[in-house]
Coordinates of C-alpha atoms in Angstrom, one line a residue:
Chain A
M1 CA 23.2 41.0 -60.9
S2 CA 20.8 43.9 -60.8
N3 CA 20.3 45.6 -64.1
K4 CA 20.4 49.0 -62.6
E5 CA 23.0 51.1 -64.5
W6 CA 25.9 52.5 -62.5
P7 CA 25.9 56.3 -62.5
L8 CA 27.9 58.2 -65.0
W9 CA 31.0 60.2 -64.0
E10 CA 32.9 62.9 -65.8
V11 CA 36.7 62.5 -65.7
F12 CA 39.3 65.3 -65.5
I13 CA 43.0 64.6 -65.8
R14 CA 46.0 66.8 -65.0
A15 CA 48.6 65.8 -67.6
K16 CA 51.5 67.2 -65.6
Q17 CA 52.2 69.5 -62.6
G18 CA 51.4 73.1 -63.4
L19 CA 48.7 72.3 -66.0
N20 CA 44.9 72.5 -65.4
H21 CA 42.8 69.4 -65.1
K22 CA 41.2 68.8 -68.4
H23 CA 38.0 67.0 -69.2
V24 CA 38.9 63.7 -71.0
G25 CA 35.6 61.7 -71.0
S26 CA 33.2 59.9 -68.9
L27 CA 32.6 56.4 -67.5
H28 CA 30.3 54.3 -65.3
A29 CA 31.1 53.4 -61.7
A30 CA 29.2 52.3 -58.7
D31 CA 30.8 54.9 -56.3
V32 CA 33.5 57.5 -56.2
Q33 CA 36.3 55.1 -55.3
M34 CA 35.5 52.9 -58.2
A35 CA 35.1 56.0 -60.4
I36 CA 38.7 57.1 -59.6
E37 CA 40.1 53.6 -60.2
N38 CA 38.2 53.1 -63.4
A39 CA 39.5 56.5 -64.6
R40 CA 43.0 55.4 -63.7
D41 CA 42.5 52.2 -65.8
V42 CA 40.7 53.8 -68.7
Y43 CA 42.3 57.2 -69.0
T44 CA 45.9 57.1 -67.6
R45 CA 47.3 53.8 -68.7
R46 CA 49.4 55.5 -71.4
M47 CA 50.9 57.9 -68.9
E48 CA 48.4 60.6 -69.6
G49 CA 48.2 61.9 -66.1
V50 CA 49.4 62.7 -62.6
S51 CA 46.1 63.6 -61.0
I52 CA 42.5 62.5 -61.4
W53 CA 39.2 64.3 -60.6
V54 CA 35.9 62.7 -61.1
V55 CA 32.5 64.3 -60.6
E56 CA 29.1 62.6 -61.0
S57 CA 27.7 63.8 -64.3
K58 CA 24.4 64.8 -62.6
N59 CA 26.3 67.4 -60.6
L60 CA 27.5 69.2 -63.6
H61 CA 25.2 72.0 -64.8
A62 CA 25.2 73.4 -68.2
N63 CA 23.7 76.4 -69.9
E64 CA 20.6 76.0 -72.0
P65 CA 21.6 75.6 -75.6
S66 CA 18.5 77.5 -76.6
E67 CA 20.0 80.6 -74.9
Q68 CA 23.0 80.5 -77.1
D69 CA 22.2 83.8 -78.8
E70 CA 21.8 86.0 -75.8
L71 CA 24.6 84.4 -73.9
F72 CA 27.4 84.5 -76.5
D73 CA 26.5 86.7 -79.4
P74 CA 26.9 90.0 -77.6
A75 CA 30.6 89.3 -77.2
N76 CA 31.1 89.2 -80.9
D77 CA 31.5 92.9 -81.6
K78 CA 33.3 93.9 -78.4
I79 CA 36.7 93.8 -79.8
Y80 CA 37.8 96.6 -77.4
R81 CA 37.7 94.0 -74.6
H82 CA 40.8 92.4 -75.9
P83 CA 43.9 94.3 -74.7
T84 CA 45.2 94.9 -78.2
F85 CA 45.1 98.6 -78.2
Y86 CA 47.8 99.2 -75.7
I87 CA 51.5 99.7 -76.5
L88 CA 53.3 97.1 -74.5
P89 CA 56.7 97.7 -72.9
E90 CA 59.6 96.0 -74.7
E91 CA 60.0 93.3 -72.1
L92 CA 56.6 92.0 -72.7
N93 CA 57.1 91.5 -76.4
H94 CA 56.0 88.0 -76.6
M95 CA 52.5 88.5 -75.1
Chain B
M1 CA 72.3 22.0 -58.7
A2 CA 74.7 24.5 -60.1
E3 CA 73.9 28.1 -59.0
K4 CA 73.1 29.1 -62.5
D5 CA 70.7 26.2 -63.1
L6 CA 69.1 26.9 -59.7
L7 CA 68.5 30.6 -60.6
Y8 CA 67.2 29.6 -64.0
N9 CA 64.7 27.2 -62.5
Y10 CA 63.7 29.5 -59.7
T11 CA 63.1 32.3 -62.2
L12 CA 60.8 30.0 -64.1
H13 CA 58.7 29.5 -61.0
L14 CA 58.2 33.2 -60.8
A15 CA 57.7 33.8 -64.5
D16 CA 55.3 30.9 -65.1
N17 CA 53.0 32.1 -62.3
S18 CA 52.8 35.6 -63.8
M19 CA 52.5 34.3 -67.4
I20 CA 49.7 31.9 -66.8
L21 CA 47.7 34.2 -64.5
G22 CA 48.2 36.9 -67.1
Q23 CA 47.0 34.6 -69.8
R24 CA 43.9 33.8 -67.7
C25 CA 43.1 37.4 -67.1
G26 CA 43.6 38.2 -70.8
E27 CA 40.8 35.7 -71.6
W28 CA 38.5 38.4 -70.2
C29 CA 39.5 40.8 -73.0
G30 CA 36.3 41.8 -74.7
H31 CA 34.2 39.8 -72.3
G32 CA 34.3 41.9 -69.1
P33 CA 31.0 42.6 -67.3
V34 CA 31.4 46.3 -68.0
L35 CA 33.8 48.2 -70.3
E36 CA 35.7 49.8 -67.4
Q37 CA 36.4 46.5 -65.7
D38 CA 37.3 44.8 -69.0
I39 CA 40.1 47.4 -69.3
A40 CA 41.0 47.1 -65.6
L41 CA 41.5 43.4 -65.9
T42 CA 43.4 43.4 -69.2
N43 CA 45.6 46.1 -67.7
I44 CA 46.4 43.6 -64.9
A45 CA 47.0 40.9 -67.5
L46 CA 49.5 43.1 -69.3
D47 CA 51.3 44.0 -66.0
L48 CA 51.6 40.3 -65.3
I49 CA 52.8 39.4 -68.8
G50 CA 55.2 42.3 -68.6
E51 CA 56.7 40.9 -65.4
A52 CA 56.8 37.5 -67.0
R53 CA 58.7 38.9 -69.9
S54 CA 61.4 40.4 -67.7
L55 CA 61.8 37.1 -65.9
Y56 CA 61.9 35.1 -69.2
Q57 CA 64.5 37.4 -70.5
L58 CA 66.6 36.7 -67.4
A59 CA 65.9 32.9 -67.8
A60 CA 67.0 33.0 -71.5
D61 CA 70.2 34.8 -70.5
L62 CA 70.9 32.2 -67.9
K63 CA 70.2 29.4 -70.4
G64 CA 72.4 30.9 -73.0
G65 CA 72.8 29.6 -76.6
S66 CA 69.9 30.4 -78.8
A67 CA 67.4 30.8 -76.0
T68 CA 65.1 33.9 -76.0
E69 CA 62.2 34.9 -73.8
D70 CA 59.9 33.5 -76.5
T71 CA 61.5 30.1 -76.7
V72 CA 61.4 29.8 -72.9
A73 CA 57.7 30.8 -72.8
F74 CA 56.4 29.1 -75.9
L75 CA 58.4 26.0 -76.5
R76 CA 58.1 24.3 -73.1
D77 CA 55.4 21.7 -72.6
V78 CA 53.0 21.2 -69.7
L79 CA 55.5 19.2 -67.6
G80 CA 58.1 22.0 -67.9
Y81 CA 55.8 24.6 -66.5
K82 CA 56.3 25.4 -62.8
N83 CA 53.4 27.6 -62.0
V84 CA 51.1 26.9 -59.0
L85 CA 47.7 25.2 -59.7
L86 CA 45.9 28.3 -58.4
V87 CA 46.7 30.5 -61.4
E88 CA 45.7 28.0 -64.0
Q89 CA 42.2 27.5 -62.6
P90 CA 39.5 28.6 -65.1
N91 CA 37.9 32.0 -65.0
T92 CA 34.5 30.4 -64.4
D93 CA 32.7 33.6 -63.6
W94 CA 33.6 37.1 -62.2
A95 CA 33.6 35.8 -58.6
Y96 CA 36.1 33.0 -59.3
T97 CA 38.2 35.5 -61.3
I98 CA 38.3 38.0 -58.4
V99 CA 38.9 35.4 -55.7
R100 CA 41.7 33.7 -57.6
Q101 CA 43.2 37.1 -58.3
F102 CA 42.9 38.2 -54.6
F103 CA 44.5 35.0 -53.3
Y104 CA 47.4 35.3 -55.7
D105 CA 47.8 39.1 -55.3
V106 CA 48.3 38.8 -51.6
F107 CA 50.9 36.2 -52.2
H108 CA 52.5 38.1 -55.0
F109 CA 52.6 41.3 -52.9
Y110 CA 54.4 39.7 -49.9
L111 CA 56.7 37.6 -52.2
H112 CA 57.9 40.8 -54.0
S113 CA 58.2 42.7 -50.7
E114 CA 60.8 40.1 -49.7
L115 CA 62.2 39.6 -53.2
I116 CA 63.3 43.2 -53.4
H117 CA 65.9 42.4 -50.8
S118 CA 67.2 39.4 -52.8
T119 CA 71.0 39.0 -53.0
E120 CA 70.4 38.4 -56.7
T121 CA 70.1 41.9 -58.1
R122 CA 68.5 40.9 -61.4
L123 CA 65.6 39.4 -59.4
S124 CA 65.4 42.3 -56.9
N125 CA 65.3 44.8 -59.8
I126 CA 62.4 43.0 -61.4
A127 CA 60.6 42.8 -58.0
A128 CA 61.2 46.5 -57.3
K129 CA 59.6 47.4 -60.6
S130 CA 56.6 45.2 -60.4
I131 CA 55.7 45.8 -56.7
K132 CA 54.0 49.0 -57.6
E133 CA 51.8 47.2 -60.1
V134 CA 51.1 44.4 -57.6
T135 CA 50.2 46.9 -54.9
Y136 CA 47.5 48.2 -57.3
H137 CA 46.3 44.7 -58.2
L138 CA 45.9 43.8 -54.6
K139 CA 43.9 47.0 -53.9
W140 CA 41.7 46.3 -56.9
S141 CA 41.0 42.7 -56.0
S142 CA 40.5 43.5 -52.3
E143 CA 37.9 46.1 -53.1
W144 CA 36.0 43.7 -55.4
M145 CA 36.2 41.0 -52.6
I146 CA 34.5 43.5 -50.2
R147 CA 32.2 45.0 -52.7
L148 CA 30.7 41.6 -53.8
G149 CA 31.2 39.6 -50.6
D150 CA 29.5 42.3 -48.5
G151 CA 27.1 43.0 -51.4
T152 CA 23.8 41.4 -52.1
D153 CA 22.7 37.8 -51.1
L154 CA 23.4 36.6 -54.6
S155 CA 26.8 38.2 -54.9
R156 CA 27.8 36.9 -51.4
D157 CA 26.8 33.4 -52.4
K158 CA 28.8 33.5 -55.6
M159 CA 31.9 34.8 -53.8
Q160 CA 31.6 32.3 -51.0
E161 CA 31.3 29.5 -53.6
A162 CA 34.4 30.8 -55.3
V163 CA 36.3 30.9 -52.0
N164 CA 35.2 27.4 -51.3
G165 CA 36.2 26.2 -54.8
L166 CA 39.6 27.8 -54.8
W167 CA 40.7 27.4 -51.2
E168 CA 42.3 24.0 -51.8
F169 CA 44.7 25.6 -54.3
T170 CA 46.1 28.1 -51.8
G171 CA 48.2 25.8 -49.7
E172 CA 50.6 25.0 -52.6
L173 CA 51.8 28.6 -52.6
F174 CA 53.6 27.9 -49.4
M175 CA 54.8 24.3 -50.0
P176 CA 58.3 24.9 -51.2
S177 CA 59.5 22.9 -54.2
K178 CA 63.0 21.5 -54.1
I179 CA 64.1 24.4 -56.2
E180 CA 62.5 27.1 -54.0
Q181 CA 64.0 25.5 -50.9
Q182 CA 67.5 25.4 -52.5
A183 CA 67.0 29.0 -53.8
F184 CA 66.1 30.1 -50.3
E185 CA 69.2 28.3 -48.8
A186 CA 71.3 29.9 -51.5
G187 CA 70.1 33.3 -50.2
F188 CA 68.3 34.7 -53.2
A189 CA 64.7 33.6 -52.6
P190 CA 62.4 34.5 -49.7
D191 CA 61.4 31.9 -47.1
L192 CA 57.9 30.8 -47.9
N193 CA 57.4 30.0 -44.2
I194 CA 57.7 33.7 -43.4
L195 CA 55.2 34.6 -46.2
K196 CA 52.5 32.2 -45.0
P197 CA 51.4 34.0 -41.8
M198 CA 51.5 37.4 -43.6
W199 CA 49.3 36.0 -46.4
Q200 CA 46.9 34.3 -43.9
E201 CA 46.5 37.5 -41.8
K202 CA 45.7 39.7 -44.9
V203 CA 43.4 37.1 -46.4
E204 CA 41.5 36.7 -43.0
D205 CA 41.2 40.5 -42.7
I206 CA 39.7 41.0 -46.1
L207 CA 37.5 38.0 -45.9
A208 CA 36.1 39.2 -42.6
E209 CA 35.4 42.6 -44.1
S210 CA 33.8 40.8 -47.1
T211 CA 31.6 38.8 -44.7
L212 CA 33.1 35.7 -46.2
Y213 CA 34.7 32.8 -44.4
I214 CA 37.4 30.2 -44.9
P215 CA 36.0 26.8 -45.7
E216 CA 36.7 24.1 -43.1
R217 CA 38.0 21.6 -45.6
E218 CA 41.7 21.0 -44.8
Y219 CA 42.8 19.1 -47.9
Q220 CA 45.2 21.0 -50.2
Q221 CA 46.1 20.2 -53.8
K222 CA 49.7 20.4 -55.0
G223 CA 51.7 19.5 -58.0
G224 CA 51.9 22.6 -60.3
K225 CA 55.4 23.5 -59.0
T226 CA 56.8 20.2 -60.2
G227 CA 54.9 20.1 -63.5
V228 CA 52.0 18.0 -62.4
H229 CA 49.2 20.3 -63.6
S230 CA 45.5 20.1 -63.7
E231 CA 43.7 19.2 -67.0
H232 CA 43.3 23.0 -67.7
M233 CA 47.0 23.6 -68.3
G234 CA 47.2 21.8 -71.6
F235 CA 44.3 23.9 -73.0
I236 CA 46.0 27.2 -71.8
L237 CA 49.2 26.3 -73.5
A238 CA 47.5 25.1 -76.6
D239 CA 45.9 28.6 -76.8
M240 CA 49.0 30.4 -75.9
Q241 CA 51.6 28.5 -77.8
F242 CA 49.6 27.7 -81.0
L243 CA 51.2 30.4 -83.1
Q244 CA 54.8 29.6 -82.2
R245 CA 54.2 25.9 -82.6
A246 CA 52.4 26.2 -86.0
Y247 CA 54.7 29.0 -87.3
P248 CA 58.0 28.7 -85.5
G249 CA 59.8 32.0 -85.2
A250 CA 56.7 34.0 -86.3
N251 CA 57.0 37.7 -85.5
W252 CA 54.8 40.7 -85.5

């Protein structure tokens, strides 16, 4: 057997109809078919899901952690962006 | 043989195959080549043992008295076990494990496809439940056959060696024991003669896709169904039954 590592895949599971797929973890697999089956075996054997997405980890792109300040801090004091200053009609009481 | 005895014995044929193959697959737990496949194979082991449990519960009901699924599974000796020789063959390596699984999965799949029409509803219910699992097992083992057979030179050699080594245990699947024959005549068991060409066709298809071939050797082993097992069987039962033999009635 070749010692080459199988690529890494990120796994997203939809817990039930109507909910979003949620990232649940990652695993190794030789190709997409094996990735889906491995995900089935590793992440859905206790009835956790009704749908599986896998994506090769290298195809996920993340922001630079070093840019944390300029990306996220400015939102801190923009409280007016939350719709909390409106008087809601009665029917929407539970928003 | 009385109808009840016949059903009891036929149920053991089915149950013992699943139990022993499940036990063999379970031996991989913690030793799989990669974590994901370790889990995949132990899932299959649990499916098989789950099916065996349902069947042993039925067997215990038929036997009556103080019989339980545990006494039927753990307190019979080698000669009382009716599984085919194929399922007790050792894991040896990943190739042997896959080929053994594939040969059995194809059989298991067509057997259950017929068994869901059994006149005996307790059997057809169990078959209906487990056929989904078996469908997945067959998909899983077929893909590994193709992946490794049509893989590298080394993986193909290993797979062909396993096919050669296990082929002589496939004929027994379709040689009816007296019990299977009577169960077929009584109307609640499938005709093994009908299953054989289905099995053969599927196996030939997947082997061709895997760039593997059926060995020319014609000789076929038999004996498991009547309790004449290979030397491996005693070791499996020693492992499996130790706790109930040493501590009778022990519970979780």
